[in-house]
Coordinates of C-alpha atoms and ligand atoms in Angstrom, one line a residue:
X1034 CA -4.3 125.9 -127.8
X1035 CA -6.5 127.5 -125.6
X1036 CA -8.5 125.0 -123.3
X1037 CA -11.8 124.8 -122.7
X1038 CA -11.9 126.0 -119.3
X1039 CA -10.1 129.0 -120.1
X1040 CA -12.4 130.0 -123.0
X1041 CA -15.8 129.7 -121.2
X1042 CA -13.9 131.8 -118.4
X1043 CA -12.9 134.5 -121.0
X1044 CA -16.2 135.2 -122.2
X1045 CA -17.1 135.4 -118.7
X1046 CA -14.4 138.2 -117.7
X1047 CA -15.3 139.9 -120.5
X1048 CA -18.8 140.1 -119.8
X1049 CA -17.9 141.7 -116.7
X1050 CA -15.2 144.3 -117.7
X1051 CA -12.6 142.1 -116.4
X1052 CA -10.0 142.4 -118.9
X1053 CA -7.0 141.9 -118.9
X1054 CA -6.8 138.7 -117.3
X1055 CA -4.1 136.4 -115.9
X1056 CA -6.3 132.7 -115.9
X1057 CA -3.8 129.7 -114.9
X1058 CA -5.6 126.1 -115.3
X1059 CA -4.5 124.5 -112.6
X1060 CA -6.3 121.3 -114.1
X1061 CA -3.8 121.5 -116.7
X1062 CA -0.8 122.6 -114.6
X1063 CA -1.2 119.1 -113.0
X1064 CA -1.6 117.3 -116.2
X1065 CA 1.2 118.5 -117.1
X1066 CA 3.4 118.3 -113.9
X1067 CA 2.0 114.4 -113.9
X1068 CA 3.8 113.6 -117.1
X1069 CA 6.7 115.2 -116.0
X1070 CA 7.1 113.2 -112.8
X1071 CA 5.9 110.0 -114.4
X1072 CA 8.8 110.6 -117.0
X1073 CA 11.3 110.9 -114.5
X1074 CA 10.1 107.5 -112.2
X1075 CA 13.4 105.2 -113.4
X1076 CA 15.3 104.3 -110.8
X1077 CA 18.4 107.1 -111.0
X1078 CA 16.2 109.6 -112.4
X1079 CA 16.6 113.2 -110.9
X1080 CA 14.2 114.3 -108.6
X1081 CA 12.5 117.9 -109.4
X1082 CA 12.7 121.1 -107.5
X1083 CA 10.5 123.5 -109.0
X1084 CA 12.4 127.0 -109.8
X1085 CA 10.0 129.2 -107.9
X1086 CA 11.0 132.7 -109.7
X1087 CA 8.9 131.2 -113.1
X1088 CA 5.7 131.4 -111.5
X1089 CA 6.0 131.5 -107.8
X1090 CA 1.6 132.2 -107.3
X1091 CA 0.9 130.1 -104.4
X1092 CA -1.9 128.8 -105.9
X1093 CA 0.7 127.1 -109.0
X1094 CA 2.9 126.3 -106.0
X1095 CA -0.1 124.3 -104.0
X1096 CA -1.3 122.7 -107.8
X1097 CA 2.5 121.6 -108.1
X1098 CA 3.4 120.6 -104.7
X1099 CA 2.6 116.9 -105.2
X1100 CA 4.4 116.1 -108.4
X1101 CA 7.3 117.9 -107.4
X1102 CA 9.9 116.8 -104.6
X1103 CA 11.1 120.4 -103.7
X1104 CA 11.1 124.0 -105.0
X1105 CA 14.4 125.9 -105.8
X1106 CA 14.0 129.6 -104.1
X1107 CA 16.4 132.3 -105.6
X1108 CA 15.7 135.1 -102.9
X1109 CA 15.0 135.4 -99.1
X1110 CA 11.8 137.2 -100.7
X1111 CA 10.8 134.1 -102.8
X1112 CA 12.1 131.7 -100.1
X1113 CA 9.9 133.7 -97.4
X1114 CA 7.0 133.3 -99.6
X1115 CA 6.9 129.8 -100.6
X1116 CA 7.2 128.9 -97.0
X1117 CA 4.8 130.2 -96.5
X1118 CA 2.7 128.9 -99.2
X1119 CA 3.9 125.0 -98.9
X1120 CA 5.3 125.1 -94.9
X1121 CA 6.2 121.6 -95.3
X1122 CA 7.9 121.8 -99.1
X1123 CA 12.0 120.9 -99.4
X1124 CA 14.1 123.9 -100.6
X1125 CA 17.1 124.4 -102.3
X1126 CA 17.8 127.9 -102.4
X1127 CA 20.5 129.2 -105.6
X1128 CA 21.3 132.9 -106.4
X1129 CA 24.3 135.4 -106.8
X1130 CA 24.6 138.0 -104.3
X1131 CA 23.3 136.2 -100.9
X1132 CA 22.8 138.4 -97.9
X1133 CA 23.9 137.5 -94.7
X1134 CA 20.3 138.1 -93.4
X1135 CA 19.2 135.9 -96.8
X1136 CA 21.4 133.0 -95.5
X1137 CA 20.3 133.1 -92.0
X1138 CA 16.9 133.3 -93.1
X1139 CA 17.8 130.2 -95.3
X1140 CA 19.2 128.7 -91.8
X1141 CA 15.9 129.8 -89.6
X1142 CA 13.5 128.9 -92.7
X1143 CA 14.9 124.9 -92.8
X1144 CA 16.6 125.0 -96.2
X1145 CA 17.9 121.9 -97.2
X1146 CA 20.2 122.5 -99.8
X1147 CA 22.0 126.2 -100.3
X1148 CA 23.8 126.5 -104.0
X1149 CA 26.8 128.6 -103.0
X1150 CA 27.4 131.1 -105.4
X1151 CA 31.7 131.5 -104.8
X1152 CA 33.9 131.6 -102.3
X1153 CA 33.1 134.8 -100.3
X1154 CA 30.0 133.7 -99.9
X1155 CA 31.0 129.8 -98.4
X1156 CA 33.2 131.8 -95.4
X1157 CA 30.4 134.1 -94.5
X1158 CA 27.8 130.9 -94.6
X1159 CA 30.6 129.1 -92.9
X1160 CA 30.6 131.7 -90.3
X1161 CA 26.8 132.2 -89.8
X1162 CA 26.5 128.3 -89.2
X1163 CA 29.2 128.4 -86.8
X1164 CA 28.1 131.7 -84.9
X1165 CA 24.6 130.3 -84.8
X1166 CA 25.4 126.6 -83.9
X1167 CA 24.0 124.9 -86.8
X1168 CA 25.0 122.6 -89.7
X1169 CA 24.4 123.3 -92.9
X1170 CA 24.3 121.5 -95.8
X1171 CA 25.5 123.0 -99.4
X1172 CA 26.0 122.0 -103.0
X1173 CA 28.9 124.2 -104.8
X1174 CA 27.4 125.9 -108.0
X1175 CA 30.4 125.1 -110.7
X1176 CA 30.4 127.6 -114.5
X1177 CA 31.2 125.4 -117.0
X1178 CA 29.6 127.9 -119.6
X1179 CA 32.4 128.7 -121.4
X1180 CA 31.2 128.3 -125.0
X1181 CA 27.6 127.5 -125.3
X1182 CA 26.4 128.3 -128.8
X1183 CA 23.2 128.1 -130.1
X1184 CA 21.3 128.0 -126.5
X1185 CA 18.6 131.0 -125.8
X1186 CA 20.2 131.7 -123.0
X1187 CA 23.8 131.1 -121.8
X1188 CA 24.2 131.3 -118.3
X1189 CA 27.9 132.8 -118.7
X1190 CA 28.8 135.5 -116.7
X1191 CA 28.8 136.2 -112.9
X1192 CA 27.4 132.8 -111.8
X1193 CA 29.0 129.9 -109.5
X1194 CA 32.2 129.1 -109.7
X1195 CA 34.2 128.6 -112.8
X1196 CA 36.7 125.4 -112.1
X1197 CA 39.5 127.9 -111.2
X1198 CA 37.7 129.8 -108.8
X1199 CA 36.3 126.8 -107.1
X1200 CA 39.1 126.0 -106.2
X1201 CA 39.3 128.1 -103.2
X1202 CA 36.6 126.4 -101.3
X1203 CA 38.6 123.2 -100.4
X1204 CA 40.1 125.1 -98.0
X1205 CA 37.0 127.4 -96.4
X1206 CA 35.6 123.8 -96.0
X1207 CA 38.6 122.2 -94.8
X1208 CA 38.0 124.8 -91.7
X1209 CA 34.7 124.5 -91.4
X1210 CA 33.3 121.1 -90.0
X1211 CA 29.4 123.1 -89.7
X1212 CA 29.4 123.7 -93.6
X1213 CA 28.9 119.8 -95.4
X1214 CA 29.5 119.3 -98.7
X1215 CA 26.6 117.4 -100.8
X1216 CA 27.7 117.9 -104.5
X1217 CA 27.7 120.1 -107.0
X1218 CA 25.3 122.2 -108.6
X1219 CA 25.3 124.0 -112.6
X1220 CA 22.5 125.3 -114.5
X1221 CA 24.9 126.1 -117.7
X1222 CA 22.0 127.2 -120.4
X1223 CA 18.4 127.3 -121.2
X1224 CA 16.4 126.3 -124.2
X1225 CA 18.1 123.0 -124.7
X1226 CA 16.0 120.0 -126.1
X1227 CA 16.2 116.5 -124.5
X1228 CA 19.2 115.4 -126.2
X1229 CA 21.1 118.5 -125.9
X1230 CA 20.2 118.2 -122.3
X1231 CA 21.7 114.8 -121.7
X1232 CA 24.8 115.5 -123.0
X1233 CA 25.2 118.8 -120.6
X1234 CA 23.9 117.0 -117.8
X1235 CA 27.0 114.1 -118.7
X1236 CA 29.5 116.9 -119.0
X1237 CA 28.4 118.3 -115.7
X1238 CA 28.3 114.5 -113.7
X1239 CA 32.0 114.2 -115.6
X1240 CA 33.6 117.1 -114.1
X1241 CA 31.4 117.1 -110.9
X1242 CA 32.5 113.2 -109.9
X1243 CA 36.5 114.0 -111.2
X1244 CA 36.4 117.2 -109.6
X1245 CA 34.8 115.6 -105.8
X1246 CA 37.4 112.5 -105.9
X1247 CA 40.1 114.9 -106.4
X1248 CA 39.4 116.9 -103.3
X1249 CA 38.5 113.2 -101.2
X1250 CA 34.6 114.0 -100.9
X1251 CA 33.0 111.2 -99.2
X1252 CA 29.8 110.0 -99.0
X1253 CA 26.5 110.2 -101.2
X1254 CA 26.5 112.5 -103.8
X1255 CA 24.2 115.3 -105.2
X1256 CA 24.4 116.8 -108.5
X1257 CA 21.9 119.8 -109.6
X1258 CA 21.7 119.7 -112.6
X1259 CA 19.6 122.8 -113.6
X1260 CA 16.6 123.8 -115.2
X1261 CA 16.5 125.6 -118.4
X1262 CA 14.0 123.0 -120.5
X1263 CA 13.8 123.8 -124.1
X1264 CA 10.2 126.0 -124.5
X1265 CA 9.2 126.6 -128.1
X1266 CA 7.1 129.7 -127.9
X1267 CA 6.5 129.3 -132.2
X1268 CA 5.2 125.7 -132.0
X1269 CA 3.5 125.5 -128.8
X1270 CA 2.3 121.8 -129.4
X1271 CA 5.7 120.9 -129.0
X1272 CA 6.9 119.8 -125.6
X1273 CA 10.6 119.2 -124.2
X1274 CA 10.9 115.2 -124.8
X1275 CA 10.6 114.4 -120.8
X1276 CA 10.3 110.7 -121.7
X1277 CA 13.4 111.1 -123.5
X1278 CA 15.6 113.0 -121.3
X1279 CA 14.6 111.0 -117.9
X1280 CA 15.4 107.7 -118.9
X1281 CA 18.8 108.6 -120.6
X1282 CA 19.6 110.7 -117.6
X1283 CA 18.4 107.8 -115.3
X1284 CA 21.1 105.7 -116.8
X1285 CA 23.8 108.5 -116.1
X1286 CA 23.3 108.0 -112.4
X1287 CA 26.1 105.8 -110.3
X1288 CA 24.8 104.2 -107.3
X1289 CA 24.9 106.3 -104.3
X1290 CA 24.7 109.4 -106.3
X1291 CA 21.1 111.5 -106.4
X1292 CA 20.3 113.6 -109.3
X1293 CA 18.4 116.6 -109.5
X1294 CA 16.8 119.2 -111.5
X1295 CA 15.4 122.5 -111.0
X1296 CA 12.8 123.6 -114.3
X1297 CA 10.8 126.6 -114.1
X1298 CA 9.6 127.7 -117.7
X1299 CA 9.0 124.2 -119.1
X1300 CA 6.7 122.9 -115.7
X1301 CA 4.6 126.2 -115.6
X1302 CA 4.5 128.4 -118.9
X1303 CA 1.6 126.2 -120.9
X1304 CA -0.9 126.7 -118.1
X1305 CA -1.5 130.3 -118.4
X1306 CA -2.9 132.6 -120.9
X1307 CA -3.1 136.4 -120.7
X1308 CA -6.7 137.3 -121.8
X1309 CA -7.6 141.0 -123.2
X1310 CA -9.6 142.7 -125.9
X1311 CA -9.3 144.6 -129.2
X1312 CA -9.5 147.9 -128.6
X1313 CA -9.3 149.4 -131.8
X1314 CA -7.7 148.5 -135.3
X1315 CA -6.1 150.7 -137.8
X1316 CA -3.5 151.3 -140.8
X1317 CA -0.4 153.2 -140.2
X1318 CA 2.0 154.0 -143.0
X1319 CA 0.7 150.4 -144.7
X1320 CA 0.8 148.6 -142.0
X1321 CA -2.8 146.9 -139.9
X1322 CA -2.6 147.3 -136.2
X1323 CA -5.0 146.2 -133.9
X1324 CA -4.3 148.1 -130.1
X1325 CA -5.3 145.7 -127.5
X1326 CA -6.1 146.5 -123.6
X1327 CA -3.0 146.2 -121.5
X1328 CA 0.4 145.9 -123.1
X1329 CA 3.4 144.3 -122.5
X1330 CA 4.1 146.1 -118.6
X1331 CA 1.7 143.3 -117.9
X1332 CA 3.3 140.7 -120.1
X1333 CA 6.6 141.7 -120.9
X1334 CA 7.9 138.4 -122.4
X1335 CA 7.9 139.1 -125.9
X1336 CA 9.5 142.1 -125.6
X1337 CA 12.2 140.1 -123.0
X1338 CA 11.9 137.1 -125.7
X1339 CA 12.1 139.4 -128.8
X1340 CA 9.0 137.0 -130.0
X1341 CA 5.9 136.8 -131.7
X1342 CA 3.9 135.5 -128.8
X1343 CA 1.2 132.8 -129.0
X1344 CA -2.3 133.7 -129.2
X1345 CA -5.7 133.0 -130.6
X1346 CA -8.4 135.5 -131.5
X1347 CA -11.9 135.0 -130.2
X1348 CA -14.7 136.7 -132.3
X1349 CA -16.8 138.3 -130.8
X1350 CA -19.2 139.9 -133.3
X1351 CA -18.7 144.1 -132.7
X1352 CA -19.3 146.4 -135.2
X1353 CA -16.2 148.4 -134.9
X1354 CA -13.2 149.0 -137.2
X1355 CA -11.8 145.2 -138.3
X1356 CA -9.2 144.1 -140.8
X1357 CA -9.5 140.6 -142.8
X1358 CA -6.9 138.2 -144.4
X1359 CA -4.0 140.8 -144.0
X1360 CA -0.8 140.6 -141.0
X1361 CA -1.8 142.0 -138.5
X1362 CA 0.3 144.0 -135.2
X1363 CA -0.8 143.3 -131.8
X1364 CA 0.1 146.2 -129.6
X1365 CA -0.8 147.4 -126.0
X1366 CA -1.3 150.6 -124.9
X1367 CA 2.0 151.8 -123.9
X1368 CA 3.6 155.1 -125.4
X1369 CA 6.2 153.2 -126.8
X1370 CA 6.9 151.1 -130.0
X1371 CA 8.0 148.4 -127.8
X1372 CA 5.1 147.6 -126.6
X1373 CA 4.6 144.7 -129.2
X1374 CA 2.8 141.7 -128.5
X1375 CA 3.4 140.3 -131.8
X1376 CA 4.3 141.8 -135.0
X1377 CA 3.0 141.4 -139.0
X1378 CA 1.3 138.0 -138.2
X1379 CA -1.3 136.4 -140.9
X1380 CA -4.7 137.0 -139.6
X1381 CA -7.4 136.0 -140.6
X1382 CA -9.8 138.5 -139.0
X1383 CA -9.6 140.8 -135.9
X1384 CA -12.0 143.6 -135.0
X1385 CA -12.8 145.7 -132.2
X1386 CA -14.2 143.8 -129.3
X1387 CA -12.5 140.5 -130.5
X1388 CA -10.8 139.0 -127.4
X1389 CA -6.9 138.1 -127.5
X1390 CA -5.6 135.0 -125.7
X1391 CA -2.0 134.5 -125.2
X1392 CA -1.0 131.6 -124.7
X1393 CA 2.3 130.5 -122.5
X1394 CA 2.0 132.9 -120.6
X1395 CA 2.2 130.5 -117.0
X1396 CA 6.0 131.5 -116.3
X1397 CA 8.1 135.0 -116.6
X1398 CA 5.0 136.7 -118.1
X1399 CA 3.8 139.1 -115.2
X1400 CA 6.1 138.7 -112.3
X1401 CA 8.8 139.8 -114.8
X1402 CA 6.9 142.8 -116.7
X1403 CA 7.1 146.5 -115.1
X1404 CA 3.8 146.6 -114.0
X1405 CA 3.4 150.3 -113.1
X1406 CA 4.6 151.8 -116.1
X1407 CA 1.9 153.9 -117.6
X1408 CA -0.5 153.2 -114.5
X1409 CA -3.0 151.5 -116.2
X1410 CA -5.2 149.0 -114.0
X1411 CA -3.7 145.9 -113.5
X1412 CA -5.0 142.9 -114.6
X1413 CA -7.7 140.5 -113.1
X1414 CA -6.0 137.1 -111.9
X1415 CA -7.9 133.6 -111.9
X1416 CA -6.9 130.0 -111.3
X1417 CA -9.5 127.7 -112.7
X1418 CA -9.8 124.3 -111.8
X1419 CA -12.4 121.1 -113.2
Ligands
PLP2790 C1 16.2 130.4 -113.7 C2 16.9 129.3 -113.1 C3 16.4 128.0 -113.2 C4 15.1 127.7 -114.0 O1 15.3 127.9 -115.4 P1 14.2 127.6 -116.4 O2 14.7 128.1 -117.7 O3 13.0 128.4 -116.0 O4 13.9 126.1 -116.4 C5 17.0 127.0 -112.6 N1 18.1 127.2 -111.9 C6 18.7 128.4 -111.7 C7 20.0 128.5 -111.0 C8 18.1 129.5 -112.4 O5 18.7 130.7 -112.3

């Protein structure tokens, strides 16, 4: 699981007190992104826009930049930065609660594609193009999550536009010949496999196409189709069938129509690990912990995930406490039974000075965790390359 690069550059950063560690193989990052993009090179297939708020390090934006045909911004914070960081990138930027300084920033910043989030929000664009001068171009962001069982994460709730709501913006853009209409955009679930994610992807072209004749869109069409790639954090061999899902999707498409997606976890989770050491093992009340350096302010997705997460232990030969052949704990060193990293997993050895790896740990590992809780030192971050 863990690649060669990485492992030489752990024993490395251990040598030198480095630990914890964020290391991202960009190497691999590209391997990956490669097969992606080659999986999705029918004629029809959807182009990819990157969603930035995974892993939005410039240095994963720069390794992604040419397998990817945009990146999907979700802030004026995140849509500052990766201009920044690719200047000549295409955006799309999504998100509920817009500012008006976030959509003239959008406007000043060359956004291609805003997803408008409901109908406020469409007049006060509307108004900003026309009080500024400038065209805009938008894709309306549809709920069709009514019922989604079985999905990790249903994107229910306050997002887009469910088809009553949406309503409303035939006439805002009946009024305002600045704002054009593209298509539609829905990102319904996450953790769908390939099939599960043709069939949403159908449902959302379905009501999308019905739902633009009705109101007499003209033109080529756009339909965003979302991100939210199955990631299997228990098997980590396993990968979302790309193969699969771009050639079934490909054959979806109707001609003048562009599809598009916009994964974050499933481009940029397998290329990072979070690196630290044991720092001591015991038995509690008959159960074997080992307390690593760090904890889960630094890497809060299992907590977020409610997860073992993916690791491998690398021996390292100390002489301190260890436990053998029995499940082990992996906690940081947070006052707080929370911080779990993984709980009562079959070891079969762990000792003090061992170092940790956790694997998939590229995408909503540290810029989602609380880093300051505790104020430990943060950890050291690497991006390796061949
Ligand atoms: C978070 C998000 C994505 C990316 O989801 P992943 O599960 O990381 O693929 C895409 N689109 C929108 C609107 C999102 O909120």
């Amino acid at each position: 699981m863990i690649t060669r690069l990485v492992e030489d550059h752990a024993q490395a950063l251990a040598g030198k007190g480095e630990l914890p560690a964020f290391v991202y193989d960009l190497a691999a990052l590209r391997e990956h992104a490669a097969e992606v993009k080659a999986a999705l090179s029918a004629p029809g297939a959807p182009e990819i826009f990157y969603a930035a708020k995974a892993n939005p390090d410039a240095p994963i934006l720069q390794a992604l930049a040419p397998y990817v045909d945009g990146i999907e911004v979700a802030s004026g914070g995140e849509l500052a930065h990766v201009r920044e960081a690719l200047p000549d990138a295409r955006l799309a930027f999504g998100g509920p609660g817009k500012t008006d300084d976030e959509l003239r920033l959008a406007l000043d910043l060359g956004v291609e594609r805003i997803h408008v989030e409901s109908p406020y929000e469409l007049s006060r664009l509307a108004d900003i193009a026309r009080t500024s001068g400038r065209e805009v171009d938008v894709l309306l962001r549809v709920n069709l999550a009514g019922d989604r069982g079985g999905v990790a994460l249903a994107m229910s709730g306050p997002f887009g536009m469910d088809p009553d709501l949406i309503e409303s913006c035939t006439g805002i853009l009946e009024n305002s010949p600045q704002v054009r209409l593209r298509g539609i955009h829905a990102h319904l679930a996450s953790g769908l496999d390939a099939s599960a994610m043709v069939a949403q992807s159908a449902e959302i072209l379905a009501w999308g196409r019905a739902w633009l004749d009705r109101v007499g869109h003209t033109g080529p069409r756009e339909f965003n189709l979302g991100g939210g790639m199955a990631v299997d954090y228990s098997t980590p061999e396993t990968r979302f069938d790309w193969k699969q899902y771009g050639a079934d999707v490909a054959a979806l498409a109707e001609s003048g129509e562009t599809l598009r997606i916009e994964p974050g976890r499933s481009i940029s989770v397998y290329a990072g690990w979070y690196l630290t050491e044991v720092l001591d093992v015991k038995k509690a009340h008959g159960q074997w912990y080992a307390v690593l350096r760090g904890g889960t302010m630094h890497i809060r997705t299992p907590v977020t995930k409610q997860h073992n997460h993916p690791h491998d232990v690398l021996t390292r030969n100390g002489d301190g406490p260890a436990v053998a052949g029995e499940p082990v704990t992996l906690v940081g060193q947070l006052c707080t039974p929370k911080d779990v990293f993984a709980r009562d997993v079959p070891t079969d050895r762990i000792a003090v000075g061992d170092l940790v790896a956790f694997s998939m740990s590229g995408a909503y590992a540290w810029n989602i965790s609380h880093h300051d809780f505790l104020m430990h030192p943060k950890p050291t971050f690497h991006y390796v390359d061949a």
